[in-house]
Short mmCIF file of C-alpha atoms and ligand atoms in Angstrom, two decimals:
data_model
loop_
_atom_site.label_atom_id
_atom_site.label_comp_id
_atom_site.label_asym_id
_atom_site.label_seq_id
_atom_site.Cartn_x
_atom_site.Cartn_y
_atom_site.Cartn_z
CA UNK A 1 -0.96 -220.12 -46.81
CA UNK A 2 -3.22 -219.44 -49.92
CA UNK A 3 -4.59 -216.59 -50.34
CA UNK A 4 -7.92 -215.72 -52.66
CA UNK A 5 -9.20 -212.51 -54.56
CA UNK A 6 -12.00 -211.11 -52.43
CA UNK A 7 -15.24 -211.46 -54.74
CA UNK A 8 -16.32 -207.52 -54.83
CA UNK A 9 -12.85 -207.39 -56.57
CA UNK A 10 -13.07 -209.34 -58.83
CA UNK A 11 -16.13 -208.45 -60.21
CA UNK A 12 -14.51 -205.14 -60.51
CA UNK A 13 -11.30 -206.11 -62.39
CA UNK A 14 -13.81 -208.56 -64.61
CA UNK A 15 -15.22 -204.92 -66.11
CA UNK A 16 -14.95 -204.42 -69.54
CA UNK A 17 -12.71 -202.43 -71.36
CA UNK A 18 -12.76 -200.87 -75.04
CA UNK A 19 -9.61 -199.79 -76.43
CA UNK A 20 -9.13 -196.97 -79.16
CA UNK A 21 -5.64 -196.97 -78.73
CA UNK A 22 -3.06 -200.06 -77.81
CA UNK A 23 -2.06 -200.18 -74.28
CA UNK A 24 1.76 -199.57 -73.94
CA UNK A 25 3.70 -202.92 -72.17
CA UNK A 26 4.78 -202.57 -68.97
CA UNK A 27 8.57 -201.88 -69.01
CA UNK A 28 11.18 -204.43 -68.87
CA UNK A 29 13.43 -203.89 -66.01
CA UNK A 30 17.08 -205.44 -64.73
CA UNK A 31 16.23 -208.35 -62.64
CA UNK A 32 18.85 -207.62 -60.04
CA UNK A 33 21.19 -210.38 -58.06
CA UNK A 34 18.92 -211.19 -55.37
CA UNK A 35 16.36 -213.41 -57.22
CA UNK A 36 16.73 -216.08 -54.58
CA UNK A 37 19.59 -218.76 -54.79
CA UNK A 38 17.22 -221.63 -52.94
CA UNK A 39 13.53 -221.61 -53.42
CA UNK A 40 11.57 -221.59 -49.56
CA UNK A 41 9.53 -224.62 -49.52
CA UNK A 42 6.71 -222.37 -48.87
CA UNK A 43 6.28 -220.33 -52.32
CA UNK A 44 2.94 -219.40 -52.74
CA UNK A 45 1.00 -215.88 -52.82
CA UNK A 46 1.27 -215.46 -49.12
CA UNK A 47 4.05 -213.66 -48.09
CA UNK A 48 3.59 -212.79 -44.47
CA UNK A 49 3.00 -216.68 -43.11
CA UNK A 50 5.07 -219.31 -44.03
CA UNK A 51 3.39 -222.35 -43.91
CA UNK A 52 4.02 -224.51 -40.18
CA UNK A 53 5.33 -221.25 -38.62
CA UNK A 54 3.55 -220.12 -35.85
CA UNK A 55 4.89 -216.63 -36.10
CA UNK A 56 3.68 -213.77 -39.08
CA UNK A 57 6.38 -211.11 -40.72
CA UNK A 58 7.13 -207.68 -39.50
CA UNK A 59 5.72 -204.74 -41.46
CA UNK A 60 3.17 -203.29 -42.66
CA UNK A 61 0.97 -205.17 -45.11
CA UNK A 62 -0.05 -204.46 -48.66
CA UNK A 63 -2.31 -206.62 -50.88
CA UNK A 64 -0.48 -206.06 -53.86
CA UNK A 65 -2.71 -207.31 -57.36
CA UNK A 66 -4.39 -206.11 -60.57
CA UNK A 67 -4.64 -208.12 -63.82
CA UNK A 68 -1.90 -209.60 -67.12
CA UNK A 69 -3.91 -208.36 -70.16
CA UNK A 70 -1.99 -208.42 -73.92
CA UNK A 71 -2.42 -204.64 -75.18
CA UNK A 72 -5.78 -204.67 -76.00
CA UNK A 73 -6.57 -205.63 -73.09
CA UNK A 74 -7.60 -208.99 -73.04
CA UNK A 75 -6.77 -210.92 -70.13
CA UNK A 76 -4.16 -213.64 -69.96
CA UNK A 77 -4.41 -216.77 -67.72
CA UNK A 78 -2.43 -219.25 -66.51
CA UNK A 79 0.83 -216.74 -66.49
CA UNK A 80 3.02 -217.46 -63.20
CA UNK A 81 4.00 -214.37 -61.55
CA UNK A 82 7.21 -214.87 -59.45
CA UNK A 83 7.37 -211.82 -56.56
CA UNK A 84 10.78 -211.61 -54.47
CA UNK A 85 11.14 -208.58 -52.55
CA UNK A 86 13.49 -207.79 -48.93
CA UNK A 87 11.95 -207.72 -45.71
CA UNK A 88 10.77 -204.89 -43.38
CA UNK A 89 14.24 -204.32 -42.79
CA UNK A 90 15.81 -204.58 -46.06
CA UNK A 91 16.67 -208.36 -46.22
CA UNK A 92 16.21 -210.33 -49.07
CA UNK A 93 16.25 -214.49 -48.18
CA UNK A 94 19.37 -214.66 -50.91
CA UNK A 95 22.16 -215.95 -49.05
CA UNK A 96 24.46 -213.21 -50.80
CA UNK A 97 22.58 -210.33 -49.59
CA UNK A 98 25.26 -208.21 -48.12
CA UNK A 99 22.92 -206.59 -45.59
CA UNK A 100 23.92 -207.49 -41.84
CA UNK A 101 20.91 -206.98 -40.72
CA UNK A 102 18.91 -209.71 -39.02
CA UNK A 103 16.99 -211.12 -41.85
CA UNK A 104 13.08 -211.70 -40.64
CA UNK A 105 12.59 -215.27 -40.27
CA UNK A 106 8.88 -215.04 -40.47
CA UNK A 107 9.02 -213.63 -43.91
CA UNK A 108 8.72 -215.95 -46.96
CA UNK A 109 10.97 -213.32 -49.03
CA UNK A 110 9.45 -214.97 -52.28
CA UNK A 111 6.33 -216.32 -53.63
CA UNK A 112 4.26 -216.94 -56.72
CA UNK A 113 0.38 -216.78 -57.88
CA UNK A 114 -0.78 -217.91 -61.31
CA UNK A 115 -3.43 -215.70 -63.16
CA UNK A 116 -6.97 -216.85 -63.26
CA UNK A 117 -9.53 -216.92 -66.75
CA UNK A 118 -10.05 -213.29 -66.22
CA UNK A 119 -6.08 -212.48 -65.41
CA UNK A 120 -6.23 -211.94 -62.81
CA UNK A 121 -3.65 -212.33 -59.79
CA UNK A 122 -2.95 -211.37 -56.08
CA UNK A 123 -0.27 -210.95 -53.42
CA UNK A 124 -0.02 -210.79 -49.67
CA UNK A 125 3.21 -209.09 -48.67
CA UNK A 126 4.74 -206.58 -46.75
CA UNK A 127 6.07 -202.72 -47.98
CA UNK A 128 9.53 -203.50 -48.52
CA UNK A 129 12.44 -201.41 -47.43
CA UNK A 130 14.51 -199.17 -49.59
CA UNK A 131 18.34 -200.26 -49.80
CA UNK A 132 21.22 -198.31 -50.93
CA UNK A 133 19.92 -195.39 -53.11
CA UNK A 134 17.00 -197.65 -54.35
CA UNK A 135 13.81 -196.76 -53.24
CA UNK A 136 11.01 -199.55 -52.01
CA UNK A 137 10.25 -201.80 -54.68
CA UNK A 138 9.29 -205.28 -55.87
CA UNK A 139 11.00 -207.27 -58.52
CA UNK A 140 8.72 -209.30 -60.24
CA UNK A 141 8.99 -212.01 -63.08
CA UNK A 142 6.35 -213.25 -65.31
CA UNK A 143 6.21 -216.58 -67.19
CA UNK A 144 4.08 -219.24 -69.79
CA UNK A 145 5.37 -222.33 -68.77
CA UNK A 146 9.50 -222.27 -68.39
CA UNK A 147 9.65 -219.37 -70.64
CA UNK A 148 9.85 -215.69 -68.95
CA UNK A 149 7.54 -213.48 -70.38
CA UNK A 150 8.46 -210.30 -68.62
CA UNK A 151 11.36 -209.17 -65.42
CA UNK A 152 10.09 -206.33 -64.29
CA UNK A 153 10.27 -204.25 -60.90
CA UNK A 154 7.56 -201.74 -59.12
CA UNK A 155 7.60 -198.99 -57.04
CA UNK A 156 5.47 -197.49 -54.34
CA UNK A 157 4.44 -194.40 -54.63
CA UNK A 158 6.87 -191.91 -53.01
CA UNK A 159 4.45 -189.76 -51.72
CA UNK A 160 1.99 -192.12 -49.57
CA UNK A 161 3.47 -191.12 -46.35
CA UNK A 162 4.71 -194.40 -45.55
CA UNK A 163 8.17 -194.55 -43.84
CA UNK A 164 10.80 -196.08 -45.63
CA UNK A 165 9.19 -194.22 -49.21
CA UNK A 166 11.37 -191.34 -49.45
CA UNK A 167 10.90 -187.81 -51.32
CA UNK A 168 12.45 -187.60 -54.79
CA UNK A 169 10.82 -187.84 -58.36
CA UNK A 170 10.44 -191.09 -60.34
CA UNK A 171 11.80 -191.16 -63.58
CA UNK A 172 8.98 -191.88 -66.51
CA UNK A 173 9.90 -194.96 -66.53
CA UNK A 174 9.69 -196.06 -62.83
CA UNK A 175 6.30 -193.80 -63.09
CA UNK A 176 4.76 -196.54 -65.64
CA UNK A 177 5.89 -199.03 -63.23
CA UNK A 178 4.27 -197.76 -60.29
CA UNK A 179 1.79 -199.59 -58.03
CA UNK A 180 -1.20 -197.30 -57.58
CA UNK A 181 -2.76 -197.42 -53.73
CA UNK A 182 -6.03 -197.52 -53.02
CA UNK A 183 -7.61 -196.89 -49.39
CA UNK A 184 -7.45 -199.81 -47.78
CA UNK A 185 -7.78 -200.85 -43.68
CA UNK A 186 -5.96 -198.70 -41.36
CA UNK A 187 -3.20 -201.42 -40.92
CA UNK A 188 -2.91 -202.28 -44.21
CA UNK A 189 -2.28 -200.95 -47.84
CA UNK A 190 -3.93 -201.94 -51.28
CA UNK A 191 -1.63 -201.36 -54.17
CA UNK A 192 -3.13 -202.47 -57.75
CA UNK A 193 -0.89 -203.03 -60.98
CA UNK A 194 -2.08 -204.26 -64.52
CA UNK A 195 0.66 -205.42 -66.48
CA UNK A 196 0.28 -205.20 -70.21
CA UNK A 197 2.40 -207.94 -72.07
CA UNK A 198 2.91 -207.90 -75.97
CA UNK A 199 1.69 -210.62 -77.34
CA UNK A 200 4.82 -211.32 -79.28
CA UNK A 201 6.21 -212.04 -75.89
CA UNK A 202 3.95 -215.06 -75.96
FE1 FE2 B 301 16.01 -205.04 -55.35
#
């Protein structure tokens, strides 16, 4: 099910910005084993409906968007942005994932949104669940074309009182990959990332 930027946002993200200094690029990060082995049919921005289900995903939903801009900040379209992330309940839809737990069967575990003139993109998911000793996070990969840009991952913040974000302190790095949360609907969260590419990654 697609899913559009509401207009009051973007005419917020489509603000401009001057730059004295460059922006730094968002952090590469590993890219993990659970990117998934075969694509769902359904792929797009959409997470929580897959399309001819009748039934939407467990969890708690987060809108999870913000803008690709080169570092000084100019926006860049037509990047793909591949999101694959587990479950509620810690499942990714790899068929590896050692997890015995019942993987959610509304939940399209994967999806992808391509960024508009102004950069920007957006995401309909769910908060993931923490696994192992990793806390809740997203792994994300960005691409022109075939070629990937950036694999990156991002964290919730660890202190926004949802369960499943535990206490602990994020290293710097997982601190410039963190998705900042914005008030949102009592059932649901907002979380807003920009992510700066080098333009030599072009
Ligand atoms: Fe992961």
């Amino acid at each position: 099910m697609r899913w559009t930027i509401p207009a009051a946002l973007a005419a917020t993200l489509s603000a401009g910005v001057a730059l004295a200094q460059p922006l730094s690029p968002t952090p590469r990060d590993v890219e993990g084993p659970y990117y998934p082995d075969i694509l769902p049919a359904d792929s797009d921005n959409d997470l929580t409906v897959i399309r001819g289900k009748q039934s939407a995903a467990r969890g708690r939903r987060i809108r999870l968007e913000g803008r690709v801009v080169d570092r000084a900040a100019r926006p860049l379209s037509g990047v793909r942005i591949e999101l694959w992330q587990t479950d509620a309940g810690g499942r990714y839809i790899h068929s590896g994932d050692p997890l015995r737990a019942e993987r959610d069967p509304a939940f399209q575990g994967f999806g992808a949104a391509l960024t508009d003139e102004q950069g920007r993109y957006a995401f309909r998911t769910v908060v993931p669940a923490g696994y192992a000793s990793r806390p809740p996070h997203f792994h994300l990969r960005l691409l022109r074309g075939e070629r990937a840009l950036l694999v990156t991952q991002l964290y919730l913040p660890r202190r926004s009182g949802e369960r499943g974000i535990g206490p602990g302190r994020l290293s710097l790095r997982e601190a410039a990959q963190t998705v900042r949360l914005e008030p949102a609907a009592a059932d649901a969260l907002v979380g807003h990332f920009d992510f700066v590419l080098d333009r030599s990654a072009e």
